[in-house]
Amino acid sequence: CTGLTAFAPDARTFVALQFLARAFAIAESLLAVVVIAEEFDPAVRGWGIGALGAIEASGAGFAALLFALVGSIENGWRGLYLVGLVPLLLIANWRRTLPETERFTAYQRQQMEKGQPEHALQPVLYLLRMYPRRIVAVTTVVFMSAMMEAAAVFFGPKYLQDVHGWTPQAVGFLTVFGGAFAVIGNTFAGWLSDRVGRKRVTILFLLSEVVFALAYYNVSTSLVVPLWILMIFALLGSHVMIAAYGAELFPTSYRSTAAGVRTSVWALGGSVGLVLESFLYNTLGSHWSAISLLATFAVLAPLVVIVTFPETSGRSLEEIAPER
């Protein structure tokens, strides 16, 4: 779908192909988290998920650099999407050589012995039945965080231009080079959680995300650059922690299903956050005040972690979430 986007004849085709491409890319990402959670040693599981997040973010930065090179060329953007065809060479090989995870293979063998085929919605129904408290806790944290993040990130460049007088070129420069520092948040969060505990680091990054978002939208020009970097740093780190918890809190039979539910709720929370921002803007008369108010609601996310999340760092997946 990414490669076909390069040949899109009109805007409608472009949107349709990108909708599909991003849907598959999101599924690809959440399944990668599941594989890392199932295959990595418990002592470095958080670091592995963080490294994946850093590589993803670096890919986005690489795309931004490529766009800077081809943006001024007529139809140069089409070449940008052709780059997406390169992974097909790897996939052609992986299709034959990449094995399933050992945990899934064992689970699949059990299902075949039982002779119990599953319909498409059965894993979702069983997930809600077997682990209702955990899935509600995880999705609540995801929803509250996404409500703030969607508006805070979406309006970030507009804030720099409208309030601080930045040019689009300056915003792009900050996004690429400032983002390079912020990417460290992925691996740092994962590494730190393997050492001091998943729960403590999750609370730290969720709270930091709220604090830095509030500060970014309410400070003077001299501090806006470091605060933007810190806000993205905390945001990426919190994503790693929630992804880790989303994989660890559920058994092999529901792990990918739970990841899919979590991602769907994240998209829903982001959409609701943007809608609420528009209503708050009409009431408060300022995007920045609206985003600040949404950020205060996001404080509920770390409170849910404090009350409901167990500690998972260093523990085996079977100990955290045994099959029922």
Short mmCIF file of C-alpha atoms in Angstrom, two decimals:
data_model
loop_
_atom_site.label_atom_id
_atom_site.label_comp_id
_atom_site.label_asym_id
_atom_site.label_seq_id
_atom_site.Cartn_x
_atom_site.Cartn_y
_atom_site.Cartn_z
CA CYS A 1 0.00 0.00 0.00
CA THR A 2 2.88 2.36 0.73
CA GLY A 3 4.46 1.64 -2.65
CA LEU A 4 1.16 2.04 -4.46
CA THR A 5 0.74 5.45 -2.83
CA ALA A 6 3.57 6.69 -5.06
CA PHE A 7 1.32 6.11 -8.08
CA ALA A 8 -1.89 7.56 -6.58
CA PRO A 9 -3.67 9.47 -9.39
CA ASP A 10 -5.79 11.65 -7.10
CA ALA A 11 -6.35 12.70 -3.49
CA ARG A 12 -9.05 10.09 -2.80
CA THR A 13 -6.82 7.23 -3.88
CA PHE A 14 -3.97 8.67 -1.83
CA VAL A 15 -6.13 8.80 1.32
CA ALA A 16 -7.48 5.27 0.79
CA LEU A 17 -4.02 3.75 0.28
CA GLN A 18 -2.55 5.58 3.26
CA PHE A 19 -5.47 4.54 5.44
CA LEU A 20 -4.72 0.89 4.61
CA ALA A 21 -0.94 1.33 4.86
CA ARG A 22 -1.17 2.86 8.32
CA ALA A 23 -3.63 0.22 9.52
CA PHE A 24 -1.19 -2.53 8.52
CA ALA A 25 1.78 -0.60 9.95
CA ILE A 26 0.07 -0.26 13.34
CA ALA A 27 -0.74 -3.99 13.38
CA GLU A 28 2.86 -4.70 12.44
CA SER A 29 4.12 -2.61 15.34
CA LEU A 30 1.86 -4.11 18.00
CA LEU A 31 2.71 -7.65 16.88
CA ALA A 32 6.42 -6.80 17.08
CA VAL A 33 5.91 -5.83 20.73
CA VAL A 34 4.22 -9.18 21.36
CA VAL A 35 7.10 -11.10 19.76
CA ILE A 36 9.70 -9.22 21.81
CA ALA A 37 7.73 -9.77 25.02
CA GLU A 38 7.50 -13.52 24.34
CA GLU A 39 11.09 -14.08 23.15
CA PHE A 40 13.26 -11.73 25.23
CA ASP A 41 14.61 -12.63 28.65
CA PRO A 42 12.57 -11.03 31.48
CA ALA A 43 15.63 -9.06 32.61
CA VAL A 44 15.81 -7.12 29.31
CA ARG A 45 12.21 -7.27 28.08
CA GLY A 46 11.57 -3.59 28.78
CA TRP A 47 14.77 -2.56 27.02
CA GLY A 48 13.79 -4.62 23.96
CA ILE A 49 10.39 -2.94 23.65
CA GLY A 50 12.04 0.45 24.17
CA ALA A 51 14.61 -0.28 21.45
CA LEU A 52 11.79 -1.13 19.06
CA GLY A 53 10.14 2.21 19.83
CA ALA A 54 13.41 4.06 19.23
CA ILE A 55 13.89 2.36 15.87
CA GLU A 56 10.34 3.28 14.85
CA ALA A 57 10.85 6.90 15.85
CA SER A 58 14.15 6.99 13.98
CA GLY A 59 12.33 5.77 10.88
CA ALA A 60 9.96 8.73 11.15
CA GLY A 61 12.95 11.06 11.46
CA PHE A 62 14.56 9.46 8.40
CA ALA A 63 11.36 10.07 6.44
CA ALA A 64 11.42 13.72 7.49
CA LEU A 65 14.99 14.06 6.23
CA LEU A 66 14.09 12.42 2.91
CA PHE A 67 11.13 14.76 2.53
CA ALA A 68 13.44 17.72 3.04
CA LEU A 69 15.51 16.47 0.10
CA VAL A 70 12.62 15.79 -2.30
CA GLY A 71 10.03 18.29 -1.08
CA SER A 72 11.06 20.99 -3.55
CA ILE A 73 11.08 18.60 -6.53
CA GLU A 74 7.88 18.30 -8.53
CA ASN A 75 6.25 14.97 -7.61
CA GLY A 76 9.31 14.25 -5.48
CA TRP A 77 7.04 13.04 -2.69
CA ARG A 78 6.18 10.00 -4.82
CA GLY A 79 9.73 8.74 -4.53
CA LEU A 80 9.41 8.93 -0.75
CA TYR A 81 6.69 6.26 -0.81
CA LEU A 82 8.67 4.02 -3.17
CA VAL A 83 11.21 3.62 -0.36
CA GLY A 84 8.50 1.67 1.44
CA LEU A 85 8.91 -1.17 -1.08
CA VAL A 86 12.42 -2.01 0.19
CA PRO A 87 11.17 -4.15 3.14
CA LEU A 88 9.47 -6.49 0.64
CA LEU A 89 12.91 -7.97 -0.02
CA LEU A 90 13.23 -8.87 3.66
CA ILE A 91 9.65 -10.13 3.93
CA ALA A 92 10.19 -12.50 1.00
CA ASN A 93 12.89 -14.22 3.05
CA TRP A 94 11.20 -13.96 6.46
CA ARG A 95 8.06 -15.61 5.10
CA ARG A 96 10.07 -18.83 4.78
CA THR A 97 12.54 -18.51 7.66
CA LEU A 98 11.04 -16.47 10.51
CA PRO A 99 9.64 -18.90 13.12
CA GLU A 100 6.64 -18.44 15.34
CA THR A 101 7.36 -17.67 18.98
CA GLU A 102 7.80 -20.75 21.16
CA ARG A 103 4.92 -19.71 23.39
CA PHE A 104 2.49 -19.39 20.49
CA THR A 105 3.62 -22.71 19.02
CA ALA A 106 2.95 -24.44 22.34
CA TYR A 107 -0.46 -22.75 22.67
CA GLN A 108 -1.38 -23.67 19.09
CA ARG A 109 -0.44 -27.29 19.76
CA GLN A 110 -2.73 -27.37 22.79
CA GLN A 111 -5.62 -25.98 20.78
CA MET A 112 -5.14 -28.61 18.08
CA GLU A 113 -5.14 -31.37 20.70
CA LYS A 114 -8.36 -30.02 22.18
CA GLY A 115 -9.93 -29.71 18.74
CA GLN A 116 -11.54 -26.39 19.64
CA PRO A 117 -11.53 -23.98 16.68
CA GLU A 118 -11.99 -20.31 17.54
CA HIS A 119 -14.19 -17.83 15.75
CA ALA A 120 -12.89 -14.34 15.12
CA LEU A 121 -14.45 -12.64 18.17
CA GLN A 122 -13.86 -15.46 20.65
CA PRO A 123 -10.45 -14.20 21.89
CA VAL A 124 -11.95 -10.75 22.57
CA LEU A 125 -14.88 -12.22 24.49
CA TYR A 126 -12.62 -14.51 26.52
CA LEU A 127 -10.24 -11.64 27.22
CA LEU A 128 -13.07 -9.56 28.70
CA ARG A 129 -14.30 -12.56 30.68
CA MET A 130 -10.96 -13.80 32.04
CA TYR A 131 -9.12 -10.53 32.66
CA PRO A 132 -11.78 -7.81 32.93
CA ARG A 133 -9.97 -5.76 35.59
CA ARG A 134 -6.68 -5.70 33.72
CA ILE A 135 -8.08 -4.85 30.30
CA VAL A 136 -10.24 -2.08 31.79
CA ALA A 137 -7.25 -0.67 33.69
CA VAL A 138 -4.96 -0.71 30.64
CA THR A 139 -7.53 0.77 28.27
CA THR A 140 -8.44 3.49 30.79
CA VAL A 141 -4.81 4.60 31.03
CA VAL A 142 -4.45 4.49 27.25
CA PHE A 143 -7.67 6.45 26.67
CA MET A 144 -6.85 9.20 29.17
CA SER A 145 -3.31 9.61 27.87
CA ALA A 146 -4.36 9.60 24.21
CA MET A 147 -6.94 12.33 24.83
CA MET A 148 -4.20 14.72 25.90
CA GLU A 149 -1.45 13.50 23.57
CA ALA A 150 -3.44 13.85 20.36
CA ALA A 151 -4.18 17.53 20.98
CA ALA A 152 -0.80 18.36 22.55
CA VAL A 153 1.21 16.89 19.65
CA PHE A 154 -1.15 18.02 16.88
CA PHE A 155 -1.11 21.67 17.96
CA GLY A 156 2.59 21.75 18.91
CA PRO A 157 3.84 23.27 15.61
CA LYS A 158 0.90 25.70 15.46
CA TYR A 159 1.75 26.93 18.96
CA LEU A 160 5.34 27.66 17.94
CA GLN A 161 4.22 29.59 14.85
CA ASP A 162 1.23 31.49 16.27
CA VAL A 163 2.52 32.35 19.73
CA HIS A 164 6.30 32.39 19.36
CA GLY A 165 6.56 33.48 15.72
CA TRP A 166 8.49 30.46 14.43
CA THR A 167 8.79 29.80 10.70
CA PRO A 168 7.78 26.41 9.22
CA GLN A 169 11.46 25.75 8.50
CA ALA A 170 12.38 26.33 12.15
CA VAL A 171 9.61 23.98 13.27
CA GLY A 172 10.90 21.31 10.88
CA PHE A 173 14.43 21.76 12.20
CA LEU A 174 13.23 21.27 15.79
CA THR A 175 11.18 18.23 14.82
CA VAL A 176 14.15 16.47 13.23
CA PHE A 177 17.04 17.45 15.49
CA GLY A 178 15.12 17.97 18.73
CA GLY A 179 13.25 14.75 18.07
CA ALA A 180 16.60 12.93 17.79
CA PHE A 181 17.19 13.68 21.49
CA ALA A 182 13.62 12.83 22.44
CA VAL A 183 13.91 9.37 20.84
CA ILE A 184 16.24 8.38 23.68
CA GLY A 185 13.13 8.32 25.88
CA ASN A 186 12.15 4.97 24.36
CA THR A 187 15.24 3.01 25.27
CA PHE A 188 15.83 4.89 28.53
CA ALA A 189 12.31 4.10 29.79
CA GLY A 190 12.64 0.42 28.90
CA TRP A 191 16.13 0.12 30.38
CA LEU A 192 15.17 1.93 33.58
CA SER A 193 12.02 -0.15 34.08
CA ASP A 194 14.09 -3.35 33.92
CA ARG A 195 16.14 -2.06 36.83
CA VAL A 196 13.87 -0.09 39.16
CA GLY A 197 10.47 -1.55 38.24
CA ARG A 198 7.91 -1.22 35.47
CA LYS A 199 5.29 0.40 37.71
CA ARG A 200 7.50 3.18 39.07
CA VAL A 201 8.80 4.15 35.63
CA THR A 202 5.32 4.09 34.09
CA ILE A 203 4.02 6.47 36.76
CA LEU A 204 7.09 8.70 36.36
CA PHE A 205 6.72 9.05 32.58
CA LEU A 206 2.95 9.52 32.61
CA LEU A 207 3.26 12.29 35.21
CA SER A 208 6.21 13.86 33.39
CA GLU A 209 4.22 13.89 30.16
CA VAL A 210 1.46 15.91 31.83
CA VAL A 211 3.87 18.30 33.57
CA PHE A 212 5.91 19.01 30.44
CA ALA A 213 2.80 19.45 28.27
CA LEU A 214 1.41 21.98 30.73
CA ALA A 215 4.74 23.78 30.90
CA TYR A 216 5.24 23.80 27.12
CA TYR A 217 1.93 25.53 26.47
CA ASN A 218 2.36 28.05 29.29
CA VAL A 219 5.98 29.27 29.27
CA SER A 220 8.17 31.94 27.74
CA THR A 221 10.03 31.62 24.45
CA SER A 222 13.40 30.83 26.03
CA LEU A 223 12.19 27.51 27.49
CA VAL A 224 9.96 26.28 24.68
CA VAL A 225 12.65 24.19 22.91
CA PRO A 226 13.81 22.11 25.91
CA LEU A 227 10.22 21.68 27.08
CA TRP A 228 9.12 20.41 23.66
CA ILE A 229 11.96 17.88 23.69
CA LEU A 230 11.11 16.79 27.24
CA MET A 231 7.40 16.50 26.39
CA ILE A 232 8.13 14.19 23.44
CA PHE A 233 10.75 12.34 25.52
CA ALA A 234 8.15 11.59 28.21
CA LEU A 235 5.47 10.77 25.64
CA LEU A 236 7.63 8.19 23.87
CA GLY A 237 8.74 6.70 27.17
CA SER A 238 5.16 6.34 28.41
CA HIS A 239 4.23 4.62 25.12
CA VAL A 240 6.95 2.05 25.73
CA MET A 241 5.74 1.40 29.27
CA ILE A 242 2.10 0.97 28.26
CA ALA A 243 3.12 -1.30 25.37
CA ALA A 244 5.18 -3.42 27.79
CA TYR A 245 2.32 -3.69 30.26
CA GLY A 246 -0.14 -4.38 27.44
CA ALA A 247 1.90 -7.42 26.42
CA GLU A 248 2.86 -8.66 29.88
CA LEU A 249 -0.50 -8.54 31.66
CA PHE A 250 -2.20 -11.09 29.39
CA PRO A 251 -1.45 -14.75 28.52
CA THR A 252 -0.32 -16.01 25.11
CA SER A 253 -3.88 -16.88 24.08
CA TYR A 254 -4.98 -13.23 24.38
CA ARG A 255 -1.74 -11.24 24.15
CA SER A 256 -2.10 -10.08 20.54
CA THR A 257 -5.85 -9.55 21.00
CA ALA A 258 -5.18 -7.32 24.01
CA ALA A 259 -2.63 -5.37 21.98
CA GLY A 260 -5.21 -4.82 19.26
CA VAL A 261 -7.83 -3.67 21.77
CA ARG A 262 -5.30 -1.29 23.35
CA THR A 263 -4.40 0.23 20.00
CA SER A 264 -8.06 0.67 19.03
CA VAL A 265 -8.76 2.44 22.31
CA TRP A 266 -5.74 4.69 21.76
CA ALA A 267 -7.13 5.77 18.38
CA LEU A 268 -10.55 6.36 19.94
CA GLY A 269 -9.07 8.36 22.82
CA GLY A 270 -7.10 10.54 20.42
CA SER A 271 -10.20 11.27 18.35
CA VAL A 272 -12.23 12.12 21.45
CA GLY A 273 -9.42 14.36 22.68
CA LEU A 274 -9.41 16.40 19.46
CA VAL A 275 -13.21 16.73 19.55
CA LEU A 276 -13.10 17.87 23.19
CA GLU A 277 -10.35 20.34 22.36
CA SER A 278 -12.56 21.97 19.75
CA PHE A 279 -15.42 22.31 22.25
CA LEU A 280 -13.10 23.66 24.94
CA TYR A 281 -11.62 26.10 22.44
CA ASN A 282 -15.09 27.52 21.73
CA THR A 283 -15.60 27.96 25.48
CA LEU A 284 -12.15 29.18 26.54
CA GLY A 285 -11.19 31.01 23.35
CA SER A 286 -7.68 29.54 23.29
CA HIS A 287 -6.23 26.28 21.98
CA TRP A 288 -3.49 26.43 24.59
CA SER A 289 -5.95 26.75 27.49
CA ALA A 290 -8.02 23.89 26.06
CA ILE A 291 -4.97 21.62 25.80
CA SER A 292 -3.87 22.56 29.33
CA LEU A 293 -7.28 21.57 30.68
CA LEU A 294 -7.11 18.22 28.86
CA ALA A 295 -3.67 17.68 30.37
CA THR A 296 -5.05 18.04 33.89
CA PHE A 297 -7.55 15.25 33.17
CA ALA A 298 -4.64 13.03 32.04
CA VAL A 299 -3.38 12.97 35.66
CA LEU A 300 -5.98 10.22 36.16
CA ALA A 301 -3.81 7.85 34.07
CA PRO A 302 -0.90 7.51 36.55
CA LEU A 303 -3.43 7.26 39.40
CA VAL A 304 -4.98 4.21 37.72
CA VAL A 305 -1.49 2.69 37.40
CA ILE A 306 -0.83 3.27 41.09
CA VAL A 307 -4.06 1.57 42.16
CA THR A 308 -4.44 -1.30 39.69
CA PHE A 309 -1.19 -2.22 37.91
CA PRO A 310 1.01 -5.00 39.33
CA GLU A 311 4.80 -5.01 39.12
CA THR A 312 5.94 -7.13 36.14
CA SER A 313 9.64 -6.34 35.77
CA GLY A 314 11.90 -9.42 35.91
CA ARG A 315 8.98 -11.87 36.13
CA SER A 316 8.17 -14.56 33.58
CA LEU A 317 5.06 -14.08 31.45
CA GLU A 318 3.54 -17.29 32.82
CA GLU A 319 3.93 -16.00 36.37
CA ILE A 320 2.36 -12.62 35.50
CA ALA A 321 -0.54 -13.97 33.43
CA PRO A 322 -1.03 -17.75 33.51
CA GLU A 323 -3.38 -19.40 31.03
CA ARG A 324 -6.88 -19.98 32.40
#
